[in-house]
GROMACS .gro file of N, CA and C in nm:
model
  273
    1MET      N    1  -1.194  -3.432  -4.274
    1MET     CA    2  -1.093  -3.339  -4.317
    1MET      C    3  -1.154  -3.201  -4.339
    2ASN      N    4  -1.274  -3.199  -4.396
    2ASN     CA    5  -1.340  -3.070  -4.421
    2ASN      C    6  -1.362  -2.992  -4.293
    3GLU      N    7  -1.401  -3.062  -4.185
    3GLU     CA    8  -1.424  -2.994  -4.058
    3GLU      C    9  -1.295  -2.933  -4.003
    4ILE      N   10  -1.185  -3.006  -4.016
    4ILE     CA   11  -1.056  -2.956  -3.970
    4ILE      C   12  -1.017  -2.831  -4.048
    5LEU      N   13  -1.032  -2.837  -4.180
    5LEU     CA   14  -0.996  -2.722  -4.263
    5LEU      C   15  -1.086  -2.603  -4.234
    6ASP      N   16  -1.213  -2.628  -4.204
    6ASP     CA   17  -1.306  -2.519  -4.170
    6ASP      C   18  -1.261  -2.444  -4.046
    7GLU      N   19  -1.208  -2.517  -3.949
    7GLU     CA   20  -1.170  -2.458  -3.822
    7GLU      C   21  -1.035  -2.387  -3.825
    8MET      N   22  -0.954  -2.411  -3.925
    8MET     CA   23  -0.821  -2.352  -3.931
    8MET      C   24  -0.829  -2.204  -3.969
    9ASN      N   25  -0.745  -2.124  -3.905
    9ASN     CA   26  -0.735  -1.986  -3.949
    9ASN      C   27  -0.623  -1.974  -4.053
   10GLY      N   28  -0.606  -1.858  -4.109
   10GLY     CA   29  -0.508  -1.839  -4.216
   10GLY      C   30  -0.366  -1.870  -4.176
   11HIS      N   31  -0.328  -1.833  -4.054
   11HIS     CA   32  -0.191  -1.859  -4.007
   11HIS      C   33  -0.165  -2.008  -3.996
   12GLU      N   34  -0.260  -2.081  -3.938
   12GLU     CA   35  -0.246  -2.226  -3.924
   12GLU      C   36  -0.240  -2.292  -4.061
   13PHE      N   37  -0.322  -2.246  -4.153
   13PHE     CA   38  -0.327  -2.303  -4.288
   13PHE      C   39  -0.191  -2.288  -4.357
   14LYS      N   40  -0.134  -2.167  -4.351
   14LYS     CA   41  -0.004  -2.144  -4.414
   14LYS      C   42   0.107  -2.222  -4.344
   15PHE      N   43   0.096  -2.241  -4.213
   15PHE     CA   44   0.197  -2.313  -4.137
   15PHE      C   45   0.202  -2.460  -4.179
   16ILE      N   46   0.089  -2.519  -4.209
   16ILE     CA   47   0.081  -2.661  -4.243
   16ILE      C   48   0.119  -2.688  -4.389
   17TYR      N   49   0.070  -2.606  -4.479
   17TYR     CA   50   0.090  -2.633  -4.623
   17TYR      C   51   0.218  -2.568  -4.671
   18LYS      N   52   0.330  -2.633  -4.637
   18LYS     CA   53   0.463  -2.588  -4.674
   18LYS      C   54   0.516  -2.674  -4.789
   19THR      N   55   0.628  -2.632  -4.845
   19THR     CA   56   0.691  -2.704  -4.955
   19THR      C   57   0.717  -2.850  -4.918
   20GLU      N   58   0.758  -2.874  -4.795
   20GLU     CA   59   0.789  -3.011  -4.752
   20GLU      C   60   0.668  -3.102  -4.763
   21LEU      N   61   0.550  -3.049  -4.733
   21LEU     CA   62   0.428  -3.129  -4.743
   21LEU      C   63   0.402  -3.170  -4.889
   22PHE      N   64   0.416  -3.076  -4.980
   22PHE     CA   65   0.393  -3.107  -5.121
   22PHE      C   66   0.499  -3.205  -5.173
   23ASN      N   67   0.623  -3.192  -5.126
   23ASN     CA   68   0.727  -3.287  -5.164
   23ASN      C   69   0.697  -3.425  -5.108
   24GLU      N   70   0.641  -3.430  -4.988
   24GLU     CA   71   0.603  -3.559  -4.928
   24GLU      C   72   0.489  -3.624  -5.007
   25ILE      N   73   0.396  -3.545  -5.055
   25ILE     CA   74   0.288  -3.599  -5.139
   25ILE      C   75   0.347  -3.661  -5.264
   26LEU      N   76   0.445  -3.594  -5.325
   26LEU     CA   77   0.513  -3.649  -5.443
   26LEU      C   78   0.582  -3.781  -5.408
   27ALA      N   79   0.650  -3.787  -5.295
   27ALA     CA   80   0.717  -3.911  -5.253
   27ALA      C   81   0.615  -4.023  -5.235
   28MET      N   82   0.500  -3.991  -5.180
   28MET     CA   83   0.395  -4.092  -5.162
   28MET      C   84   0.343  -4.142  -5.296
   29ILE      N   85   0.333  -4.053  -5.394
   29ILE     CA   86   0.290  -4.093  -5.528
   29ILE      C   87   0.393  -4.188  -5.588
   30GLU      N   88   0.520  -4.152  -5.577
   30GLU     CA   89   0.627  -4.233  -5.636
   30GLU      C   90   0.638  -4.370  -5.569
   31LYS      N   91   0.607  -4.378  -5.439
   31LYS     CA   92   0.612  -4.505  -5.366
   31LYS      C   93   0.483  -4.583  -5.377
   32LYS      N   94   0.390  -4.531  -5.457
   32LYS     CA   95   0.259  -4.595  -5.479
   32LYS      C   96   0.176  -4.605  -5.352
   33LYS      N   97   0.198  -4.513  -5.257
   33LYS     CA   98   0.117  -4.511  -5.135
   33LYS      C   99  -0.012  -4.433  -5.157
   34ILE      N  100  -0.013  -4.347  -5.256
   34ILE     CA  101  -0.131  -4.270  -5.292
   34ILE      C  102  -0.134  -4.260  -5.444
   35SER      N  103  -0.253  -4.272  -5.501
   35SER     CA  104  -0.264  -4.264  -5.647
   35SER      C  105  -0.260  -4.117  -5.691
   36MET      N  106  -0.226  -4.097  -5.815
   36MET     CA  107  -0.222  -3.962  -5.870
   36MET      C  108  -0.360  -3.896  -5.862
   37GLU      N  109  -0.465  -3.974  -5.887
   37GLU     CA  110  -0.600  -3.921  -5.881
   37GLU      C  111  -0.635  -3.872  -5.740
   38ASN      N  112  -0.597  -3.951  -5.639
   38ASN     CA  113  -0.624  -3.911  -5.501
   38ASN      C  114  -0.541  -3.790  -5.461
   39ALA      N  115  -0.418  -3.784  -5.509
   39ALA     CA  116  -0.333  -3.668  -5.480
   39ALA      C  117  -0.393  -3.541  -5.540
   40ILE      N  118  -0.445  -3.554  -5.662
   40ILE     CA  119  -0.508  -3.438  -5.727
   40ILE      C  120  -0.632  -3.396  -5.649
   41LEU      N  121  -0.712  -3.492  -5.603
   41LEU     CA  122  -0.830  -3.459  -5.522
   41LEU      C  123  -0.789  -3.388  -5.393
   42LEU      N  124  -0.683  -3.435  -5.330
   42LEU     CA  125  -0.634  -3.371  -5.208
   42LEU      C  126  -0.590  -3.227  -5.236
   43LEU      N  127  -0.518  -3.206  -5.345
   43LEU     CA  128  -0.472  -3.072  -5.380
   43LEU      C  129  -0.589  -2.981  -5.417
   44LYS      N  130  -0.691  -3.037  -5.481
   44LYS     CA  131  -0.811  -2.957  -5.510
   44LYS      C  132  -0.878  -2.911  -5.382
   45CYS      N  133  -0.884  -3.000  -5.284
   45CYS     CA  134  -0.944  -2.967  -5.155
   45CYS      C  135  -0.863  -2.857  -5.086
   46ILE      N  136  -0.732  -2.869  -5.088
   46ILE     CA  137  -0.645  -2.767  -5.030
   46ILE      C  138  -0.666  -2.634  -5.101
   47GLY      N  139  -0.670  -2.638  -5.232
   47GLY     CA  140  -0.690  -2.516  -5.310
   47GLY      C  141  -0.825  -2.453  -5.285
   48TYR      N  142  -0.927  -2.535  -5.272
   48TYR     CA  143  -1.062  -2.485  -5.245
   48TYR      C  144  -1.065  -2.408  -5.114
   49TYR      N  145  -1.011  -2.469  -5.009
   49TYR     CA  146  -1.012  -2.403  -4.878
   49TYR      C  147  -0.920  -2.282  -4.874
   50ALA      N  148  -0.810  -2.288  -4.946
   50ALA     CA  149  -0.721  -2.171  -4.952
   50ALA      C  150  -0.795  -2.055  -5.018
   51THR      N  151  -0.871  -2.084  -5.122
   51THR     CA  152  -0.948  -1.980  -5.190
   51THR      C  153  -1.058  -1.925  -5.099
   52LEU      N  154  -1.128  -2.014  -5.028
   52LEU     CA  155  -1.232  -1.969  -4.935
   52LEU      C  156  -1.176  -1.876  -4.828
   53LYS      N  157  -1.057  -1.906  -4.782
   53LYS     CA  158  -0.997  -1.827  -4.675
   53LYS      C  159  -0.915  -1.709  -4.728
   54GLY      N  160  -0.905  -1.698  -4.861
   54GLY     CA  161  -0.831  -1.587  -4.920
   54GLY      C  162  -0.682  -1.597  -4.897
   55ILE      N  163  -0.630  -1.720  -4.902
   55ILE     CA  164  -0.488  -1.744  -4.873
   55ILE      C  165  -0.419  -1.790  -5.001
   56TRP      N  166  -0.299  -1.739  -5.024
   56TRP     CA  167  -0.218  -1.785  -5.137
   56TRP      C  168  -0.115  -1.883  -5.083
   57VAL      N  169  -0.120  -2.008  -5.129
   57VAL     CA  170  -0.026  -2.111  -5.085
   57VAL      C  171   0.094  -2.105  -5.178
   58SER      N  172   0.186  -2.014  -5.148
   58SER     CA  173   0.300  -1.990  -5.236
   58SER      C  174   0.404  -2.101  -5.229
   59ASP      N  175   0.400  -2.182  -5.125
   59ASP     CA  176   0.499  -2.289  -5.111
   59ASP      C  177   0.485  -2.395  -5.220
   60PHE      N  178   0.367  -2.408  -5.277
   60PHE     CA  179   0.349  -2.504  -5.386
   60PHE      C  180   0.437  -2.467  -5.505
   61GLU      N  181   0.457  -2.339  -5.527
   61GLU     CA  182   0.538  -2.292  -5.639
   61GLU      C  183   0.681  -2.343  -5.632
   62ARG      N  184   0.731  -2.369  -5.511
   62ARG     CA  185   0.869  -2.413  -5.494
   62ARG      C  186   0.881  -2.564  -5.476
   63SER      N  187   0.772  -2.636  -5.488
   63SER     CA  188   0.774  -2.779  -5.459
   63SER      C  189   0.811  -2.862  -5.582
   64LEU      N  190   0.859  -2.982  -5.554
   64LEU     CA  191   0.891  -3.078  -5.660
   64LEU      C  192   0.763  -3.130  -5.726
   65LEU      N  193   0.654  -3.129  -5.651
   65LEU     CA  194   0.526  -3.175  -5.705
   65LEU      C  195   0.480  -3.085  -5.819
   66LYS      N  196   0.501  -2.955  -5.806
   66LYS     CA  197   0.466  -2.862  -5.913
   66LYS      C  198   0.546  -2.893  -6.039
   67GLU      N  199   0.675  -2.919  -6.021
   67GLU     CA  200   0.759  -2.955  -6.136
   67GLU      C  201   0.710  -3.083  -6.202
   68ARG      N  202   0.671  -3.180  -6.122
   68ARG     CA  203   0.620  -3.307  -6.176
   68ARG      C  204   0.493  -3.284  -6.257
   69PHE      N  205   0.402  -3.201  -6.204
   69PHE     CA  206   0.279  -3.170  -6.277
   69PHE      C  207   0.309  -3.098  -6.408
   70GLU      N  208   0.403  -3.006  -6.406
   70GLU     CA  209   0.439  -2.934  -6.529
   70GLU      C  210   0.492  -3.030  -6.634
   71LYS      N  211   0.576  -3.126  -6.593
   71LYS     CA  212   0.627  -3.227  -6.687
   71LYS      C  213   0.514  -3.312  -6.743
   72MET      N  214   0.420  -3.349  -6.655
   72MET     CA  215   0.308  -3.431  -6.700
   72MET      C  216   0.223  -3.354  -6.801
   73ILE      N  217   0.201  -3.227  -6.778
   73ILE     CA  218   0.123  -3.145  -6.870
   73ILE      C  219   0.193  -3.137  -7.005
   74LYS      N  220   0.323  -3.112  -7.003
   74LYS     CA  221   0.400  -3.104  -7.129
   74LYS      C  222   0.395  -3.236  -7.204
   75ASN      N  223   0.409  -3.347  -7.132
   75ASN     CA  224   0.404  -3.479  -7.197
   75ASN      C  225   0.267  -3.508  -7.256
   76GLU      N  226   0.161  -3.470  -7.185
   76GLU     CA  227   0.025  -3.493  -7.236
   76GLU      C  228  -0.001  -3.409  -7.361
   77VAL      N  229   0.050  -3.288  -7.363
   77VAL     CA  230   0.030  -3.202  -7.479
   77VAL      C  231   0.108  -3.257  -7.598
   78LYS      N  232   0.227  -3.314  -7.574
   78LYS     CA  233   0.309  -3.370  -7.682
   78LYS      C  234   0.243  -3.492  -7.747
   79LYS      N  235   0.178  -3.574  -7.666
   79LYS     CA  236   0.114  -3.692  -7.723
   79LYS      C  237  -0.036  -3.669  -7.740
   80LYS      N  238  -0.067  -3.581  -7.831
   80LYS     CA  239  -0.206  -3.539  -7.853
   80LYS      C  240  -0.296  -3.655  -7.893
   81GLU      N  241  -0.243  -3.753  -7.965
   81GLU     CA  242  -0.327  -3.864  -8.008
   81GLU      C  243  -0.372  -3.950  -7.891
   82LYS      N  244  -0.298  -3.949  -7.781
   82LYS     CA  245  -0.334  -4.029  -7.665
   82LYS      C  246  -0.363  -3.941  -7.544
   83MET      N  247  -0.394  -3.816  -7.567
   83MET     CA  248  -0.410  -3.723  -7.457
   83MET      C  249  -0.528  -3.760  -7.368
   84ASN      N  250  -0.501  -3.768  -7.241
   84ASN     CA  251  -0.604  -3.793  -7.142
   84ASN      C  252  -0.654  -3.656  -7.097
   85GLU      N  253  -0.763  -3.609  -7.156
   85GLU     CA  254  -0.811  -3.475  -7.131
   85GLU      C  255  -0.853  -3.454  -6.985
   86ASN      N  256  -0.910  -3.555  -6.924
   86ASN     CA  257  -0.950  -3.539  -6.783
   86ASN      C  258  -0.830  -3.516  -6.694
   87LEU      N  259  -0.721  -3.591  -6.717
   87LEU     CA  260  -0.599  -3.573  -6.639
   87LEU      C  261  -0.543  -3.434  -6.663
   88LEU      N  262  -0.541  -3.390  -6.787
   88LEU     CA  263  -0.489  -3.259  -6.821
   88LEU      C  264  -0.571  -3.149  -6.755
   89ILE      N  265  -0.702  -3.163  -6.753
   89ILE     CA  266  -0.789  -3.065  -6.688
   89ILE      C  267  -0.763  -3.061  -6.539
   90ASP      N  268  -0.748  -3.179  -6.476
   90ASP     CA  269  -0.721  -3.184  -6.332
   90ASP      C  270  -0.588  -3.118  -6.298
   91LEU      N  271  -0.488  -3.144  -6.381
   91LEU     CA  272  -0.356  -3.085  -6.354
   91LEU      C  273  -0.363  -2.937  -6.373
   0.00000   0.00000   0.00000
């Protein structure tokens, strides 16, 4: 995957990482096809390469996955006694 991302230019990168892709990742999480931890690792990888290429992936802002992460963050903050700090940091 790293080699593919290395070879992509900015236009190709923005073309692939659209809102639909992030919504599909959320659907995969809900169907238990991918774990939350693996989804977070995938998003970190996407973010890393977007930063290296100087690209802003604005489609994530409009995705359902972003809303899900925001809810998870709020829930983790509310239950401070059981807060999973590693999950909160990843989110």
